[in-house]
mmCIF file of C-alpha atoms and ligand atoms in Angstrom:
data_model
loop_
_atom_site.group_PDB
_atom_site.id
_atom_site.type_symbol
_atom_site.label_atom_id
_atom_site.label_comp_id
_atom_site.label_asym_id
_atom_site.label_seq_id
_atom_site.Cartn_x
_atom_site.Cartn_y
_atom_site.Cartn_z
ATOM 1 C CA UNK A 72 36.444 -71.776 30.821
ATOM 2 C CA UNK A 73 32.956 -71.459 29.353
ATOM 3 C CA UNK A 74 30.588 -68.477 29.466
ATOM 4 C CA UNK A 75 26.798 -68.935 28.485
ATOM 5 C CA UNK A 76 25.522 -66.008 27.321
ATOM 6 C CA UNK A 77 21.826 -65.158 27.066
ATOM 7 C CA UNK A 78 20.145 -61.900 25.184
ATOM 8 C CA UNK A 79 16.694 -61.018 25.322
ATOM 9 C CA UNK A 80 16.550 -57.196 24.826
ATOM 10 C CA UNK A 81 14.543 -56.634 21.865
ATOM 11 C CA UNK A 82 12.649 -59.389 19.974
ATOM 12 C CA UNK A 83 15.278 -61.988 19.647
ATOM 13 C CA UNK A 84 15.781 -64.639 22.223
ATOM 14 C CA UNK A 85 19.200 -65.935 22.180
ATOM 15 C CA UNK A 86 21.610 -68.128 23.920
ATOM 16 C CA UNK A 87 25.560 -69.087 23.146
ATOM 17 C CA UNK A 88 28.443 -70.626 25.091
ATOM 18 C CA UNK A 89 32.086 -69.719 24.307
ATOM 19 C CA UNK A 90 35.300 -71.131 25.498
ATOM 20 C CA UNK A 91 38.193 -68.807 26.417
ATOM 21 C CA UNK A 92 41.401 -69.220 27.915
ATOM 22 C CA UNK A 93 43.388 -65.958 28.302
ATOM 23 C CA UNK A 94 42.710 -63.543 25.076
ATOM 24 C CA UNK A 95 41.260 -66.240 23.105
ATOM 25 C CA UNK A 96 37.614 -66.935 22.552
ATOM 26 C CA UNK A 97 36.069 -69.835 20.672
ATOM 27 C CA UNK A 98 32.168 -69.910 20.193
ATOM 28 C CA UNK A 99 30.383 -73.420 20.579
ATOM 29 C CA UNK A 100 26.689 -72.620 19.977
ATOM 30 C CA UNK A 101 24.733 -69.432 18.627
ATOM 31 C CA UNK A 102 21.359 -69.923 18.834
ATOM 32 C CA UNK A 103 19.031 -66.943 18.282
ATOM 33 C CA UNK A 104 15.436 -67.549 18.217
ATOM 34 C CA UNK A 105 14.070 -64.321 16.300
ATOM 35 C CA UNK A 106 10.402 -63.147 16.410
ATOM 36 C CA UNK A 107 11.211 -60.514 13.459
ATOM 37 C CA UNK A 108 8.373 -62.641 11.332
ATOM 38 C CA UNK A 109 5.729 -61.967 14.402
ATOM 39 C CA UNK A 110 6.605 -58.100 14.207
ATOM 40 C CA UNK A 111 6.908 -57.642 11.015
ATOM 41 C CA UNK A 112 3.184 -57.937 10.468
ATOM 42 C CA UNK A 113 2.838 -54.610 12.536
ATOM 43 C CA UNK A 114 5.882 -52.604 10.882
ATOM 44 C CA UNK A 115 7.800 -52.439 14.055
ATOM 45 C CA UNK A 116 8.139 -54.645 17.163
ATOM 46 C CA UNK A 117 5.375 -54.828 19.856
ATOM 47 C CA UNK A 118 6.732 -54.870 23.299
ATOM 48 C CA UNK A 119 3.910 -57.249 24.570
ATOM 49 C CA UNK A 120 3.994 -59.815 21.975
ATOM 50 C CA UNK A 121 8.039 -59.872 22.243
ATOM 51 C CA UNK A 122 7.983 -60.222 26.088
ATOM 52 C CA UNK A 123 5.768 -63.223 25.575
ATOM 53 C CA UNK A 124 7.574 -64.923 22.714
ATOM 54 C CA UNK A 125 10.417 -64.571 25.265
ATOM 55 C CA UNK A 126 8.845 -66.297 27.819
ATOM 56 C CA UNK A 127 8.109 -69.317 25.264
ATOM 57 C CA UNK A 128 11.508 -69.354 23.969
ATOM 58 C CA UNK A 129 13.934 -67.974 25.960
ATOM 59 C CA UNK A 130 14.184 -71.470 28.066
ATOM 60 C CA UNK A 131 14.293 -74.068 25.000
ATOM 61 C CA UNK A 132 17.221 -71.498 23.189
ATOM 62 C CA UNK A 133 19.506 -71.571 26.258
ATOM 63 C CA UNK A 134 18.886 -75.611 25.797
ATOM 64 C CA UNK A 135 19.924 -76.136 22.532
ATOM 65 C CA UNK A 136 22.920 -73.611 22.721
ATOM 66 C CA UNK A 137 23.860 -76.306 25.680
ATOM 67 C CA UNK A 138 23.433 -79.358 23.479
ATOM 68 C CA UNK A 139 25.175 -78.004 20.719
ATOM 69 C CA UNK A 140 28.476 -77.072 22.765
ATOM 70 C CA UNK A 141 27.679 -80.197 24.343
ATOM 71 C CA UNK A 142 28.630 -78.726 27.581
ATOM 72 C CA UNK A 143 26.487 -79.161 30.764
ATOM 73 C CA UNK A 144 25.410 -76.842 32.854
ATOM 74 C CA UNK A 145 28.331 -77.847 35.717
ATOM 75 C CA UNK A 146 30.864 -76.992 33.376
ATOM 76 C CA UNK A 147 29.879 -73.120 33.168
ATOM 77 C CA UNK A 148 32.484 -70.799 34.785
ATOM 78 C CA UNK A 149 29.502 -68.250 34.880
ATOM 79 C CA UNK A 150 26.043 -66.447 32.975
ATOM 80 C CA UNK A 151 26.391 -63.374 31.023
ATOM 81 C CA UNK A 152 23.019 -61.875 30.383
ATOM 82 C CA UNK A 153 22.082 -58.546 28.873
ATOM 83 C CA UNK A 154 20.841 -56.684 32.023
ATOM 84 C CA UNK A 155 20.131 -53.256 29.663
ATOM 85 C CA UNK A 156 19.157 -51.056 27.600
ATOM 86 C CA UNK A 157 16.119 -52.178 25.719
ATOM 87 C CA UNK A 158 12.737 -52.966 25.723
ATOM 88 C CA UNK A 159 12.223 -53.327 29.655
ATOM 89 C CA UNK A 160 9.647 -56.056 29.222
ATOM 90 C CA UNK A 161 11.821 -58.466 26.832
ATOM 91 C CA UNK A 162 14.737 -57.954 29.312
ATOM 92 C CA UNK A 163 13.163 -58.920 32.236
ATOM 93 C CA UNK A 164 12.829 -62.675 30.791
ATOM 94 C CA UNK A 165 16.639 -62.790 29.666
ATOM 95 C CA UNK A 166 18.038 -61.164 33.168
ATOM 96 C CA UNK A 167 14.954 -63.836 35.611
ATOM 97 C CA UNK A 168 15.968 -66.619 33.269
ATOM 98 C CA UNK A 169 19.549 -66.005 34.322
ATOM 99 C CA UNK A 170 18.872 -65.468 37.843
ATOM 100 C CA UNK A 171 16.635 -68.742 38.213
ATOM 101 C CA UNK A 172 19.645 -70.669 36.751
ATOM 102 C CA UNK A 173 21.895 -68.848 38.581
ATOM 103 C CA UNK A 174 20.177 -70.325 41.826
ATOM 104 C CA UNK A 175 19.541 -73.773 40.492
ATOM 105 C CA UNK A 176 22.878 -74.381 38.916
ATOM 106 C CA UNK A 177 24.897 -72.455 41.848
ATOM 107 C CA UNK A 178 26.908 -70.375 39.051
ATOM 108 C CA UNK A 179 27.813 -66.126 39.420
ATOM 109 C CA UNK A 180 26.248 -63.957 36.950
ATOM 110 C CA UNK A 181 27.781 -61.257 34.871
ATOM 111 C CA UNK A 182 25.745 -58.244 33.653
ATOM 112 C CA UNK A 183 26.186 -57.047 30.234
ATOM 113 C CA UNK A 184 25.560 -53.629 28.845
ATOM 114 C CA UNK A 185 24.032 -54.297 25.489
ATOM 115 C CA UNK A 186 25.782 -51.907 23.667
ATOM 116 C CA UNK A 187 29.127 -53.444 25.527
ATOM 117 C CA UNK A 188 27.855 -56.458 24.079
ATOM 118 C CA UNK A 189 27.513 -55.060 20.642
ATOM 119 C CA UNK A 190 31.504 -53.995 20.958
ATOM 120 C CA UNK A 191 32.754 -57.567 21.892
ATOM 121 C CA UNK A 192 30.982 -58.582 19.206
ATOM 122 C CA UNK A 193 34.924 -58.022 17.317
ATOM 123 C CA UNK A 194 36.662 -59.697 19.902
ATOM 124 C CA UNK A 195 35.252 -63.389 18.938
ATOM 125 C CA UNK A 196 37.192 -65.880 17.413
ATOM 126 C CA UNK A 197 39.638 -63.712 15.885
ATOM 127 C CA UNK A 198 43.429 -63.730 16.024
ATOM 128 C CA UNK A 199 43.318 -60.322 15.245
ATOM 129 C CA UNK A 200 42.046 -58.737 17.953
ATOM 130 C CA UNK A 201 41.377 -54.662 18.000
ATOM 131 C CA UNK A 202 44.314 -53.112 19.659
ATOM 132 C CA UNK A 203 44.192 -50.604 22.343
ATOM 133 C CA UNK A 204 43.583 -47.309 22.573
ATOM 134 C CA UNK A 205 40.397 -47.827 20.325
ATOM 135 C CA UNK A 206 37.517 -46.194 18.550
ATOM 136 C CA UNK A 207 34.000 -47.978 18.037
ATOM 137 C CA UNK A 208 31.675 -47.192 15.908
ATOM 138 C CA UNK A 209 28.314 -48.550 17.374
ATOM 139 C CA UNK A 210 25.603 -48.675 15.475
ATOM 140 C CA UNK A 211 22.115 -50.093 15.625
ATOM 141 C CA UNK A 212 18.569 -49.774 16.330
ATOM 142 C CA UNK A 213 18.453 -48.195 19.306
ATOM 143 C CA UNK A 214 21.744 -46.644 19.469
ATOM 144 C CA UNK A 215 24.707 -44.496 17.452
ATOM 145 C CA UNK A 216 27.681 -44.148 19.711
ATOM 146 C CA UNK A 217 31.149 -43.480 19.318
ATOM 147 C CA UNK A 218 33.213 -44.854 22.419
ATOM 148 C CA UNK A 219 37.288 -44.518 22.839
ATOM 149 C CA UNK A 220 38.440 -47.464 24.927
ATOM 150 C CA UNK A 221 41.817 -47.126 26.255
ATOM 151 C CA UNK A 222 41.847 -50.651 27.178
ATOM 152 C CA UNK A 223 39.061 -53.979 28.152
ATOM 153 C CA UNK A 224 36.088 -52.244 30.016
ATOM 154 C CA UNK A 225 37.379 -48.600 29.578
ATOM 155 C CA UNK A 226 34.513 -46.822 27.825
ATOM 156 C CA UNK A 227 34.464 -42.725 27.781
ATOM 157 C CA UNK A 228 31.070 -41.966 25.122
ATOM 158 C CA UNK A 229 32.356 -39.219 23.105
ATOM 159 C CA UNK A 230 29.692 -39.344 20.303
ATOM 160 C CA UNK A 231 25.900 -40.243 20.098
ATOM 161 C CA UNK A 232 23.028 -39.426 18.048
ATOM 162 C CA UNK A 233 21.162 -36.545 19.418
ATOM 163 C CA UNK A 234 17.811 -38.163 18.159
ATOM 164 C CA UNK A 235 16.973 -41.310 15.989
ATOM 165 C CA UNK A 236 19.754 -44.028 15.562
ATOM 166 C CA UNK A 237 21.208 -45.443 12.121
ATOM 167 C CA UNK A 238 19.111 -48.242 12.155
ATOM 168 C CA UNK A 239 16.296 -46.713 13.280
ATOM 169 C CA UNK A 240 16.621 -44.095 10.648
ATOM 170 C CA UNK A 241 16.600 -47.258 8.287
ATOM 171 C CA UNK A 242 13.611 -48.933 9.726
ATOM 172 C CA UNK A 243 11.312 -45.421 9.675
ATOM 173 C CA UNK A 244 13.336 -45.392 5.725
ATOM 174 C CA UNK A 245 11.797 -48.111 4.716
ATOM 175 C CA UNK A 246 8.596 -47.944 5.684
ATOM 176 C CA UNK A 247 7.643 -44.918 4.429
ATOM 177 C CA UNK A 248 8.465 -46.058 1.184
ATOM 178 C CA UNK A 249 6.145 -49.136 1.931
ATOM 179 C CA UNK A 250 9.549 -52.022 2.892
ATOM 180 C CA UNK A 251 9.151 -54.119 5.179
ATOM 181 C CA UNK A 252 10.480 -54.643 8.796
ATOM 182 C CA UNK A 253 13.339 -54.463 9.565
ATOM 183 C CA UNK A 254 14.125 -51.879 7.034
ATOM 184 C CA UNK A 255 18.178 -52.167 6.828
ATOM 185 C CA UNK A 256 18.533 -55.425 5.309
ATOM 186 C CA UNK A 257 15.586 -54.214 2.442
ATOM 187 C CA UNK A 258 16.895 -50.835 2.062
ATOM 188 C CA UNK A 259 20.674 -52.092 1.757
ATOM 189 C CA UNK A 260 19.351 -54.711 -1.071
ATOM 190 C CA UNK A 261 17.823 -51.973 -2.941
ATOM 191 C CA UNK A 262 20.440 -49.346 -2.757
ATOM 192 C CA UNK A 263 23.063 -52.281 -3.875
ATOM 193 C CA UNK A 264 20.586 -52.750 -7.085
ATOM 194 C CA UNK A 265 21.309 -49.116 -8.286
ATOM 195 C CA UNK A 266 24.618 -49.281 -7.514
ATOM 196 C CA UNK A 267 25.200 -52.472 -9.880
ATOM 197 C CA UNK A 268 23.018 -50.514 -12.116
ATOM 198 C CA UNK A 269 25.751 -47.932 -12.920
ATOM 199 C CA UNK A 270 23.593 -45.005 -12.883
ATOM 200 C CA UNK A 271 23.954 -41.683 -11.363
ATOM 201 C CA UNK A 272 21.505 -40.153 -8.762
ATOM 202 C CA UNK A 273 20.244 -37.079 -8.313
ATOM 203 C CA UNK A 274 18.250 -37.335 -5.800
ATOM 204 C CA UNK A 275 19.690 -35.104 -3.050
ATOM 205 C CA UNK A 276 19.476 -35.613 1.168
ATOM 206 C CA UNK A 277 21.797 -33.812 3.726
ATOM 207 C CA UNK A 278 24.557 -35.474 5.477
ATOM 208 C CA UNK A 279 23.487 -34.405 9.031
ATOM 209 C CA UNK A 280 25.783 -32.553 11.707
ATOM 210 C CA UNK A 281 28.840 -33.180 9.086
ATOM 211 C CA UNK A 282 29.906 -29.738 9.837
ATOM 212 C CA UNK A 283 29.616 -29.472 13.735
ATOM 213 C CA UNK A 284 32.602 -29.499 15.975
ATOM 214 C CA UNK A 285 31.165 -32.400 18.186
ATOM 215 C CA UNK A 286 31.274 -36.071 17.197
ATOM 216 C CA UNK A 287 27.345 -36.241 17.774
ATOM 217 C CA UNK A 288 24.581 -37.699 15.116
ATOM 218 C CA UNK A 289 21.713 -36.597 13.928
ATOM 219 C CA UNK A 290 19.624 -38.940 11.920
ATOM 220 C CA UNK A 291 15.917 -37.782 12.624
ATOM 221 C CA UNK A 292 16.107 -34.718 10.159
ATOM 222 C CA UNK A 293 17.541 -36.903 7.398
ATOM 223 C CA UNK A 294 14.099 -39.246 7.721
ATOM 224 C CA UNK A 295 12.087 -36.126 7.089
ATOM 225 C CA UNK A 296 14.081 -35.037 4.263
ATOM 226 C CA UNK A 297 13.384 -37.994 2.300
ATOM 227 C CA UNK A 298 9.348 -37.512 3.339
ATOM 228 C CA UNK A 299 9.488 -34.008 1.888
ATOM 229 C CA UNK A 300 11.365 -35.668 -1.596
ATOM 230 C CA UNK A 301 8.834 -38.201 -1.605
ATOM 231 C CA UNK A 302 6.260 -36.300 -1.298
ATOM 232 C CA UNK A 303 7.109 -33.841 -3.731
ATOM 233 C CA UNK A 304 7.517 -36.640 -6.517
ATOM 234 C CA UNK A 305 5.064 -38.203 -8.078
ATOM 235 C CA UNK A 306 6.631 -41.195 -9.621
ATOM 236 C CA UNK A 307 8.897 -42.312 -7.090
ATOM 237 C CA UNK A 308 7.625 -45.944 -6.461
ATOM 238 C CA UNK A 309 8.809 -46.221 -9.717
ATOM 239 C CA UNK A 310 12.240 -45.345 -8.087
ATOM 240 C CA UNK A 311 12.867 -46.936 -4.539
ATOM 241 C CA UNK A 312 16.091 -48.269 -5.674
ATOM 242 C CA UNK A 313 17.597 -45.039 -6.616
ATOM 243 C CA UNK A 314 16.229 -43.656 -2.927
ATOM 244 C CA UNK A 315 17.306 -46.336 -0.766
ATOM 245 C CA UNK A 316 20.165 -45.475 -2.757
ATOM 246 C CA UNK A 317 20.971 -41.882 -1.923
ATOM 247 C CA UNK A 318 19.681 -42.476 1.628
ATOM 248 C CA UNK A 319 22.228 -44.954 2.277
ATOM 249 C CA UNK A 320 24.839 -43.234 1.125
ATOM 250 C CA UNK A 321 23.942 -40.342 3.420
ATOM 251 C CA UNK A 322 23.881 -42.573 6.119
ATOM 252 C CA UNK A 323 27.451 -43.982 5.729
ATOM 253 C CA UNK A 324 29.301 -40.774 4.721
ATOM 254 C CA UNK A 325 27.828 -39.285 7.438
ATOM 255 C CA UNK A 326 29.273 -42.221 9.451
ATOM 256 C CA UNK A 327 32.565 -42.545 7.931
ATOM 257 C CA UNK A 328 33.075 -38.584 8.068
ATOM 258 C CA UNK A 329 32.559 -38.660 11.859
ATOM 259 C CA UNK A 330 34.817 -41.875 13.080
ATOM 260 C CA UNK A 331 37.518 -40.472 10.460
ATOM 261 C CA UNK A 332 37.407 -36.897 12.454
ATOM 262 C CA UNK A 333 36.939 -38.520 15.705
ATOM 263 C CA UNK A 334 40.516 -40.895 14.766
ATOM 264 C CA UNK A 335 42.288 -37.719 13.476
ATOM 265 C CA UNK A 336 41.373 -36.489 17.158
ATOM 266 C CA UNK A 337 42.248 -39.485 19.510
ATOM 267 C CA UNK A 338 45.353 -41.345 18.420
ATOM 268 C CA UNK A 339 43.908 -44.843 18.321
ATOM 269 C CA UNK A 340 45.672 -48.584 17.007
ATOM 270 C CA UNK A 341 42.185 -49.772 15.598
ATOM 271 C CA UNK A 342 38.259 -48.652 14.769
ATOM 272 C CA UNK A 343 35.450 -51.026 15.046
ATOM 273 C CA UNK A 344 32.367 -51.408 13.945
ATOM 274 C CA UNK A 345 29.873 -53.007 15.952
ATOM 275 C CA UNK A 346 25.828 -52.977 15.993
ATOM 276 C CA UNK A 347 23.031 -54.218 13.857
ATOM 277 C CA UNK A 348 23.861 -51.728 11.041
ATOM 278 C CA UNK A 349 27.635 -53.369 10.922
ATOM 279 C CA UNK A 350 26.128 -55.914 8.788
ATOM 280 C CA UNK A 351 25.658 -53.350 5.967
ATOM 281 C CA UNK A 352 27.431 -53.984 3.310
ATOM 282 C CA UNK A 353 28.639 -50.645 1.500
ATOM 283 C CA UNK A 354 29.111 -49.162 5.277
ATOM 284 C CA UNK A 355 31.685 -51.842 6.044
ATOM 285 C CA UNK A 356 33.434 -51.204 1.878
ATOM 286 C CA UNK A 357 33.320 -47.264 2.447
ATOM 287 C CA UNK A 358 35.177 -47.417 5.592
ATOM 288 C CA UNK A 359 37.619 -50.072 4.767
ATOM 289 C CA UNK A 360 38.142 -47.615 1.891
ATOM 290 C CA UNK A 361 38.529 -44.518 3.799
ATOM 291 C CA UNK A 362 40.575 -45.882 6.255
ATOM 292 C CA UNK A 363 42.646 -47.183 4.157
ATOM 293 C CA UNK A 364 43.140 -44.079 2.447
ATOM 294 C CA UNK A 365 42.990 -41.446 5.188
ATOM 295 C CA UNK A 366 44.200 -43.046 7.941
ATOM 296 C CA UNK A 367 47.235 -46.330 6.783
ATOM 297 C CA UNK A 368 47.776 -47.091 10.235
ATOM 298 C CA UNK A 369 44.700 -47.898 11.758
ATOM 299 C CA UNK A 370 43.279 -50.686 11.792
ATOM 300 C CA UNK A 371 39.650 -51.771 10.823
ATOM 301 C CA UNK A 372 38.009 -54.212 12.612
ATOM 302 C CA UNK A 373 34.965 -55.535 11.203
ATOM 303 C CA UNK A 374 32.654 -58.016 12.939
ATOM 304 C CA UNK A 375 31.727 -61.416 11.387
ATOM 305 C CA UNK A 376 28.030 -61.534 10.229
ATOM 306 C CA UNK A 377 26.815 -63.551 12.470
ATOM 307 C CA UNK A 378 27.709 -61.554 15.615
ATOM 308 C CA UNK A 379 26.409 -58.348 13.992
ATOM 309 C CA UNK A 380 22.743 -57.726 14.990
ATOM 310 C CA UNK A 381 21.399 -58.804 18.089
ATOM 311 C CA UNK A 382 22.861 -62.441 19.366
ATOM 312 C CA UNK A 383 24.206 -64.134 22.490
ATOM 313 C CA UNK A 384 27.956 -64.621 21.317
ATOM 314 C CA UNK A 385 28.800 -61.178 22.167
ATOM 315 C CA UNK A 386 27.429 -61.244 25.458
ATOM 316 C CA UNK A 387 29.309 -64.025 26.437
ATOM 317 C CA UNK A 388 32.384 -62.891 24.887
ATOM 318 C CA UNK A 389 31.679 -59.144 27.011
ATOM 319 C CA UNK A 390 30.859 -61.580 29.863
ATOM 320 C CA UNK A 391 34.431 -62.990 29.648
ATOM 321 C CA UNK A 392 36.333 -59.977 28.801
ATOM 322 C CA UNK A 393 34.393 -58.495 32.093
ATOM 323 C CA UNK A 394 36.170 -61.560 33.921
ATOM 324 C CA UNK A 395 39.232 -61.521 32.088
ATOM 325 C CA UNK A 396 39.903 -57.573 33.236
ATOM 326 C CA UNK A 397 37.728 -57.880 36.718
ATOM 327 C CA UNK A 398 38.139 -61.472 37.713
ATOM 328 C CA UNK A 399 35.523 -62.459 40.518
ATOM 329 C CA UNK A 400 34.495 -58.312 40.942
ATOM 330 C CA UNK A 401 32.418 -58.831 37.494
ATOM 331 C CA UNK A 402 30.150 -61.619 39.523
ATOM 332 C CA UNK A 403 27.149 -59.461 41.017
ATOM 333 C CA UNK A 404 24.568 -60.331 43.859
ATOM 334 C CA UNK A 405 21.753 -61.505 42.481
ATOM 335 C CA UNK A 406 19.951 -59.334 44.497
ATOM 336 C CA UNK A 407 21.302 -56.123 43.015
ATOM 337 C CA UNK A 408 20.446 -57.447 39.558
ATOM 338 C CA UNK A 409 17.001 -56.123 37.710
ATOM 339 C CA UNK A 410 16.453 -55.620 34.168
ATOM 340 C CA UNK A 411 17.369 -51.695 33.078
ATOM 341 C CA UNK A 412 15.535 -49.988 29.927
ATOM 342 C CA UNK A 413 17.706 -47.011 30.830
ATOM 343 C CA UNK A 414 21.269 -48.779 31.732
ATOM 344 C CA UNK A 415 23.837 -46.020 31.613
ATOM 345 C CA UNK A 416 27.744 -47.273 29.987
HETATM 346 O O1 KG4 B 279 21.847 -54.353 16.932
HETATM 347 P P1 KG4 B 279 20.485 -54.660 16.440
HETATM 348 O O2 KG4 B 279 20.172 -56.068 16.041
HETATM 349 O O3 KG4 B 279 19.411 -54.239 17.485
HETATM 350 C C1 KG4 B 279 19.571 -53.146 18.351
HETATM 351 O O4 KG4 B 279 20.363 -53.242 19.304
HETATM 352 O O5 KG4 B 279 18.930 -52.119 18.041
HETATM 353 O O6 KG4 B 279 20.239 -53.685 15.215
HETATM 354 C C2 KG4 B 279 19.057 -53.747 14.474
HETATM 355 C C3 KG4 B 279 19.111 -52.655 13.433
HETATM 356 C C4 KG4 B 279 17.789 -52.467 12.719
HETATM 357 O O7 KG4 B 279 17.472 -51.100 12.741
HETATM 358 C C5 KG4 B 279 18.080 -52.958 11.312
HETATM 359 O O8 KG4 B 279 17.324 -52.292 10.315
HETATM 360 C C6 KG4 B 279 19.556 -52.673 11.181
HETATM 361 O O9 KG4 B 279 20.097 -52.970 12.436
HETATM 362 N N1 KG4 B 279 20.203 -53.493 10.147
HETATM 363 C C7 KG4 B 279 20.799 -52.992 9.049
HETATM 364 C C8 KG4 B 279 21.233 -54.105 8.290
HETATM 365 N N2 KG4 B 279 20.898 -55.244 8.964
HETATM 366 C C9 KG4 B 279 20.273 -54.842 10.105
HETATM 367 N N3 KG4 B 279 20.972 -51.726 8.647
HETATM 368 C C10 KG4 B 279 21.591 -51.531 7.471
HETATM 369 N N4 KG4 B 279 22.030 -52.526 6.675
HETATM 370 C C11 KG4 B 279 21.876 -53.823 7.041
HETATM 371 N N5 KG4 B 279 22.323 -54.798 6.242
HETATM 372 ZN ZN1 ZN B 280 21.606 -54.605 19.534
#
């Protein structure tokens, strides 16, 4: 069967179809249609300009995920589209889109939970799927989660960030030290130079909450810690490297440290990482590493690049899975759909 998936909660407007046929999932077209150039003039994304771009876009991406599957509309089994959390004004053109072309086409629509989304990201086009009972390790711009899944659509939250998310910890990172938007991918490329570099740091910044009992984050406190270093040092644009550095490693020991504890805790076959901050390079080496190490029988699951941040595949593929466990109970009335900023799991 194929799923068309669409994705409009932040400031990319994207569109994918993927084929499936029991556990197997094949993705035909990815086509994300990102306004990060638009925001990045502004340090940050502006929930006006991104609901417009959406408008623009959102129509000509589902058409060219289309032509590239070359698959036509008749051929869709259903529409997965991100229903929330996010920005409530770029949603709203991703879930009306779907519910215009729900009418006109005659096909069911499936609602997505982003952060679901964000998890099925590891189930796509893999032969190795993550086996069940499962931790994931979700985290992105708007959200740090850690979810046990017993099995498909089983989700019991039993970790989250008590203020700022990973990413967002990156993005506020990087611009105080005058990067640009989004900070991850800038922050990751300058932490990787002092790494190759061989030196040591000695630049100090807490790993937050390591100590508590819980599996919670805190990430906010950590920002302000690197405000009160930079402030207190006069020459440090002579050394962003070396503090996108020992920020980033703060970041992923603090992750690592909690989905290690939280495995130790709830006997699990796999981890995965999911989420916009998956794509980070020394976060996906540390906890192959630790893994590895600590816990032999677990396996990681990693998500390919592509389906990291924000994108359409994985709501297609969360789509299916919803059908695959649910069969026609994951089709909702079009009536009870509306866009939610504050979707609960
Ligand atoms: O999942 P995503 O695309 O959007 C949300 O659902 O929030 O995640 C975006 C976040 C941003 O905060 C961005 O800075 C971060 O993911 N990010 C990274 C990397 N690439 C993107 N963080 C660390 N390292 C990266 N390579
Ligand atoms: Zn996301």
């Amino acid at each position: 069967m194929y799923i068309l998936g669409i994705e409009s909660s932040c400031d990319e407007s994207a569109a994918s179809v993927l084929k499936a046929s029991g556990q197997k999932t094949e993705i035909l077209s990815n086509i994300i249609s990102s306004q990060i150039d638009i925001h990045a003039q502004y340090g940050g994304v502006i929930p006006e300009i991104a609901a417009r771009e959406h408008v623009l876009n959102i129509l000509p991406t589902i058409e060219e995920a289309l032509r590239q599957a070359k698959i036509s509309a008749k051929n869709l089994k259903a529409i997965a589209v991100t229903q929330g959390p996010g920005l409530l004004s770029s949603l709203i053109a991703g879930v009306e889109t779907a519910k215009s072309l729900s009418l006109a086409w005659g096909k069911p629509i499936i609602p997505v939970h982003h952060i679901i989304g964000h998890i099925y990201a590891n189930f796509i086009n893999t032969n190795k799927q993550p086996q069940f009972p499962l931790l994931a390790l979700v985290v992105s711009g708007g959200h740090s989660n850690i979810i046990y899944m017993s099995d498909h659509y089983q989700f019991k939250i039993i970790g989250e960030t008590r203020d700022d998310a990973a990413g967002e910890a990156y993005d506020k990172a990087a611009k105080m030290m005058g990067l640009s938007y989004p900070g991850g991918p800038i922050v990751a490329k300058h932490a990787e130079e002092f790494r190759q570099s061989g030196k040591s740091s000695i630049i100090e910044l807490p790993r937050p909450m390591i100590y508590s009992p819980d599996f919670n984050f805190s990430f906010s406190g950590l920002k302000t810690a690197l405000l009160y270093q930079l402030q207190k040092d006069k020459n440090w644009k002579d050394k962003i490297s070396e503090y996108c550095f020992a920020f980033e490693q703060a970041i992923i020991e603090t992750l690592s440290h909690k989905i290690i504890k939280a495995a130790k805790k709830y006997p699990v076959k796999s981890i995965l990482l999911a989420g916009g901050v998956a794509a980070n390079k020394a976060l996906r080496l540390q906890l192959e590493t630790e893994i590895s190490e600590k816990l032999p029988k677990i396996r990681l699951s990693l998500p390919n690049l592509s389906y990291t941040t924000d994108n359409a595949a994985m709501i297609a593929s969360a789509g299916y899975f919803n059908y695959y466990k649910h069969k026609n109970k994951s089709f909702v009335d079009l009536a009870k759909i509306n866009a939610r900023c504050d979707l609960k799991m």
